[in-house]
Every structure is written in C-alpha cells, then in structure tokens.
Amino acid sequence: MSSAVSTTVKPQLRGLLQSKIKRNLIVAMGLSVVSGVLFKIFVSDARKNQYAEFYKNYDAEEEFKRMKNLGLFQSG
C-alpha cells in the first residue's frame, strides 16, 4: 500500500456567486460581440451588396413603363 495521503480540494464557500456571475458575464459579452460581428459580415454586408447590385442595373423609368403596359395603375 501507498503511504501517501490524498487530500480533497475544499469547495469554494464564499464568493461563489460573484465569481460565477463574473465568468458568465465575460462569456456572454464575448459571445455577443462575436455574434454581432458575424451578423454584420454575413447578413448586413451581404444584403448591402445585393441592394447595390440590384440598383446598379435598375431602370425606374423602364419599370414604370412595364407596369403601365400591364395595367397595374388605375390612373389615366
């Protein structure tokens, strides 16, 4: 048999809530920053590029004529 005595680590009894809250707040802020940056890159910038591409080739006058010929307007 081994003569070494094993000791158990004492649990943290004081300040446990504060330490867990601090850790959780740091993790939550980090995740929110990361998700905000990812949303901007993959959603906002992509949407902005799609709108720019659409309006690069868009002719409002031609679209008006097309809708007028289809009879979508009730005015004269």
mmCIF file with all atom_site columns, C-alpha atoms in Angstrom:
data_model
loop_
_atom_site.group_PDB
_atom_site.id
_atom_site.type_symbol
_atom_site.label_atom_id
_atom_site.label_alt_id
_atom_site.label_comp_id
_atom_site.label_asym_id
_atom_site.label_entity_id
_atom_site.label_seq_id
_atom_site.pdbx_PDB_ins_code
_atom_site.Cartn_x
_atom_site.Cartn_y
_atom_site.Cartn_z
_atom_site.occupancy
_atom_site.B_iso_or_equiv
_atom_site.pdbx_formal_charge
_atom_site.auth_seq_id
_atom_site.auth_comp_id
_atom_site.auth_asym_id
_atom_site.auth_atom_id
_atom_site.pdbx_PDB_model_num
ATOM 1  C CA . MET A 1 1  ? 0.000   0.000  0.000   1.00 0.00 ? 1  MET A CA 1
ATOM 2  C CA . SER A 1 2  ? 0.990   3.535  -0.621  1.00 0.00 ? 2  SER A CA 1
ATOM 3  C CA . SER A 1 3  ? 1.660   5.684  2.373   1.00 0.00 ? 3  SER A CA 1
ATOM 4  C CA . ALA A 1 4  ? 0.764   8.903  0.540   1.00 0.00 ? 4  ALA A CA 1
ATOM 5  C CA . VAL A 1 5  ? -2.322  10.577 1.859   1.00 0.00 ? 5  VAL A CA 1
ATOM 6  C CA . SER A 1 6  ? -4.681  12.004 -0.724  1.00 0.00 ? 6  SER A CA 1
ATOM 7  C CA . THR A 1 7  ? -6.385  15.249 0.139   1.00 0.00 ? 7  THR A CA 1
ATOM 8  C CA . THR A 1 8  ? -9.555  16.557 -1.392  1.00 0.00 ? 8  THR A CA 1
ATOM 9  C CA . VAL A 1 9  ? -9.874  20.103 -2.585  1.00 0.00 ? 9  VAL A CA 1
ATOM 10 C CA . LYS A 1 10 ? -12.169 22.206 -0.454  1.00 0.00 ? 10 LYS A CA 1
ATOM 11 C CA . PRO A 1 11 ? -15.153 23.724 -2.254  1.00 0.00 ? 11 PRO A CA 1
ATOM 12 C CA . GLN A 1 12 ? -15.368 27.479 -2.605  1.00 0.00 ? 12 GLN A CA 1
ATOM 13 C CA . LEU A 1 13 ? -17.848 28.577 0.012   1.00 0.00 ? 13 LEU A CA 1
ATOM 14 C CA . ARG A 1 14 ? -17.527 32.359 -0.116  1.00 0.00 ? 14 ARG A CA 1
ATOM 15 C CA . GLY A 1 15 ? -17.909 34.479 -3.235  1.00 0.00 ? 15 GLY A CA 1
ATOM 16 C CA . LEU A 1 16 ? -19.042 31.589 -5.410  1.00 0.00 ? 16 LEU A CA 1
ATOM 17 C CA . LEU A 1 17 ? -21.991 33.504 -6.872  1.00 0.00 ? 17 LEU A CA 1
ATOM 18 C CA . GLN A 1 18 ? -19.880 36.576 -7.643  1.00 0.00 ? 18 GLN A CA 1
ATOM 19 C CA . SER A 1 19 ? -17.176 34.531 -9.362  1.00 0.00 ? 19 SER A CA 1
ATOM 20 C CA . LYS A 1 20 ? -19.712 32.605 -11.449 1.00 0.00 ? 20 LYS A CA 1
ATOM 21 C CA . ILE A 1 21 ? -21.547 35.803 -12.423 1.00 0.00 ? 21 ILE A CA 1
ATOM 22 C CA . LYS A 1 22 ? -18.272 37.471 -13.432 1.00 0.00 ? 22 LYS A CA 1
ATOM 23 C CA . ARG A 1 23 ? -17.303 34.480 -15.571 1.00 0.00 ? 23 ARG A CA 1
ATOM 24 C CA . ASN A 1 24 ? -20.761 34.244 -17.154 1.00 0.00 ? 24 ASN A CA 1
ATOM 25 C CA . LEU A 1 25 ? -20.824 37.986 -17.936 1.00 0.00 ? 25 LEU A CA 1
ATOM 26 C CA . ILE A 1 26 ? -17.419 37.812 -19.607 1.00 0.00 ? 26 ILE A CA 1
ATOM 27 C CA . VAL A 1 27 ? -18.507 34.819 -21.696 1.00 0.00 ? 27 VAL A CA 1
ATOM 28 C CA . ALA A 1 28 ? -21.832 36.479 -22.585 1.00 0.00 ? 28 ALA A CA 1
ATOM 29 C CA . MET A 1 29 ? -20.162 39.727 -23.656 1.00 0.00 ? 29 MET A CA 1
ATOM 30 C CA . GLY A 1 30 ? -17.614 37.847 -25.736 1.00 0.00 ? 30 GLY A CA 1
ATOM 31 C CA . LEU A 1 31 ? -20.280 35.800 -27.471 1.00 0.00 ? 31 LEU A CA 1
ATOM 32 C CA . SER A 1 32 ? -22.433 38.861 -28.125 1.00 0.00 ? 32 SER A CA 1
ATOM 33 C CA . VAL A 1 33 ? -19.510 40.721 -29.714 1.00 0.00 ? 33 VAL A CA 1
ATOM 34 C CA . VAL A 1 34 ? -18.637 37.714 -31.872 1.00 0.00 ? 34 VAL A CA 1
ATOM 35 C CA . SER A 1 35 ? -22.242 37.178 -32.945 1.00 0.00 ? 35 SER A CA 1
ATOM 36 C CA . GLY A 1 36 ? -22.660 40.892 -33.702 1.00 0.00 ? 36 GLY A CA 1
ATOM 37 C CA . VAL A 1 37 ? -19.582 40.910 -35.917 1.00 0.00 ? 37 VAL A CA 1
ATOM 38 C CA . LEU A 1 38 ? -20.662 37.718 -37.683 1.00 0.00 ? 38 LEU A CA 1
ATOM 39 C CA . PHE A 1 39 ? -24.160 39.139 -38.259 1.00 0.00 ? 39 PHE A CA 1
ATOM 40 C CA . LYS A 1 40 ? -22.682 42.295 -39.756 1.00 0.00 ? 40 LYS A CA 1
ATOM 41 C CA . ILE A 1 41 ? -20.377 40.358 -42.066 1.00 0.00 ? 41 ILE A CA 1
ATOM 42 C CA . PHE A 1 42 ? -22.725 37.623 -43.237 1.00 0.00 ? 42 PHE A CA 1
ATOM 43 C CA . VAL A 1 43 ? -26.111 39.382 -43.171 1.00 0.00 ? 43 VAL A CA 1
ATOM 44 C CA . SER A 1 44 ? -25.778 43.158 -43.287 1.00 0.00 ? 44 SER A CA 1
ATOM 45 C CA . ASP A 1 45 ? -22.865 43.397 -45.709 1.00 0.00 ? 45 ASP A CA 1
ATOM 46 C CA . ALA A 1 46 ? -24.310 40.694 -47.950 1.00 0.00 ? 46 ALA A CA 1
ATOM 47 C CA . ARG A 1 47 ? -27.671 42.469 -48.032 1.00 0.00 ? 47 ARG A CA 1
ATOM 48 C CA . LYS A 1 48 ? -25.973 45.782 -48.765 1.00 0.00 ? 48 LYS A CA 1
ATOM 49 C CA . ASN A 1 49 ? -24.084 44.205 -51.671 1.00 0.00 ? 49 ASN A CA 1
ATOM 50 C CA . GLN A 1 50 ? -27.281 42.661 -53.061 1.00 0.00 ? 50 GLN A CA 1
ATOM 51 C CA . TYR A 1 51 ? -29.064 46.032 -52.980 1.00 0.00 ? 51 TYR A CA 1
ATOM 52 C CA . ALA A 1 52 ? -26.091 47.726 -54.652 1.00 0.00 ? 52 ALA A CA 1
ATOM 53 C CA . GLU A 1 53 ? -26.049 45.071 -57.388 1.00 0.00 ? 53 GLU A CA 1
ATOM 54 C CA . PHE A 1 54 ? -29.812 45.402 -57.923 1.00 0.00 ? 54 PHE A CA 1
ATOM 55 C CA . TYR A 1 55 ? -29.793 49.187 -58.216 1.00 0.00 ? 55 TYR A CA 1
ATOM 56 C CA . LYS A 1 56 ? -26.726 49.121 -60.464 1.00 0.00 ? 56 LYS A CA 1
ATOM 57 C CA . ASN A 1 57 ? -28.860 47.581 -63.226 1.00 0.00 ? 57 ASN A CA 1
ATOM 58 C CA . TYR A 1 58 ? -32.260 49.002 -62.221 1.00 0.00 ? 58 TYR A CA 1
ATOM 59 C CA . ASP A 1 59 ? -34.040 51.468 -64.500 1.00 0.00 ? 59 ASP A CA 1
ATOM 60 C CA . ALA A 1 60 ? -37.035 53.000 -62.726 1.00 0.00 ? 60 ALA A CA 1
ATOM 61 C CA . GLU A 1 61 ? -38.451 54.551 -65.888 1.00 0.00 ? 61 GLU A CA 1
ATOM 62 C CA . GLU A 1 62 ? -38.365 51.215 -67.727 1.00 0.00 ? 62 GLU A CA 1
ATOM 63 C CA . GLU A 1 63 ? -40.029 49.508 -64.748 1.00 0.00 ? 63 GLU A CA 1
ATOM 64 C CA . PHE A 1 64 ? -42.754 52.162 -64.718 1.00 0.00 ? 64 PHE A CA 1
ATOM 65 C CA . LYS A 1 65 ? -43.432 51.624 -68.420 1.00 0.00 ? 65 LYS A CA 1
ATOM 66 C CA . ARG A 1 66 ? -43.619 47.863 -67.920 1.00 0.00 ? 66 ARG A CA 1
ATOM 67 C CA . MET A 1 67 ? -46.120 48.193 -65.061 1.00 0.00 ? 67 MET A CA 1
ATOM 68 C CA . LYS A 1 68 ? -48.156 50.758 -67.012 1.00 0.00 ? 68 LYS A CA 1
ATOM 69 C CA . ASN A 1 69 ? -48.392 48.409 -70.002 1.00 0.00 ? 69 ASN A CA 1
ATOM 70 C CA . LEU A 1 70 ? -49.564 45.616 -67.709 1.00 0.00 ? 70 LEU A CA 1
ATOM 71 C CA . GLY A 1 71 ? -52.399 47.834 -66.478 1.00 0.00 ? 71 GLY A CA 1
ATOM 72 C CA . LEU A 1 72 ? -51.356 47.914 -62.837 1.00 0.00 ? 72 LEU A CA 1
ATOM 73 C CA . PHE A 1 73 ? -52.168 51.616 -62.437 1.00 0.00 ? 73 PHE A CA 1
ATOM 74 C CA . GLN A 1 74 ? -55.738 52.871 -62.253 1.00 0.00 ? 74 GLN A CA 1
ATOM 75 C CA . SER A 1 75 ? -54.909 56.493 -63.017 1.00 0.00 ? 75 SER A CA 1
ATOM 76 C CA . GLY A 1 76 ? -55.004 57.896 -66.563 1.00 0.00 ? 76 GLY A CA 1
#
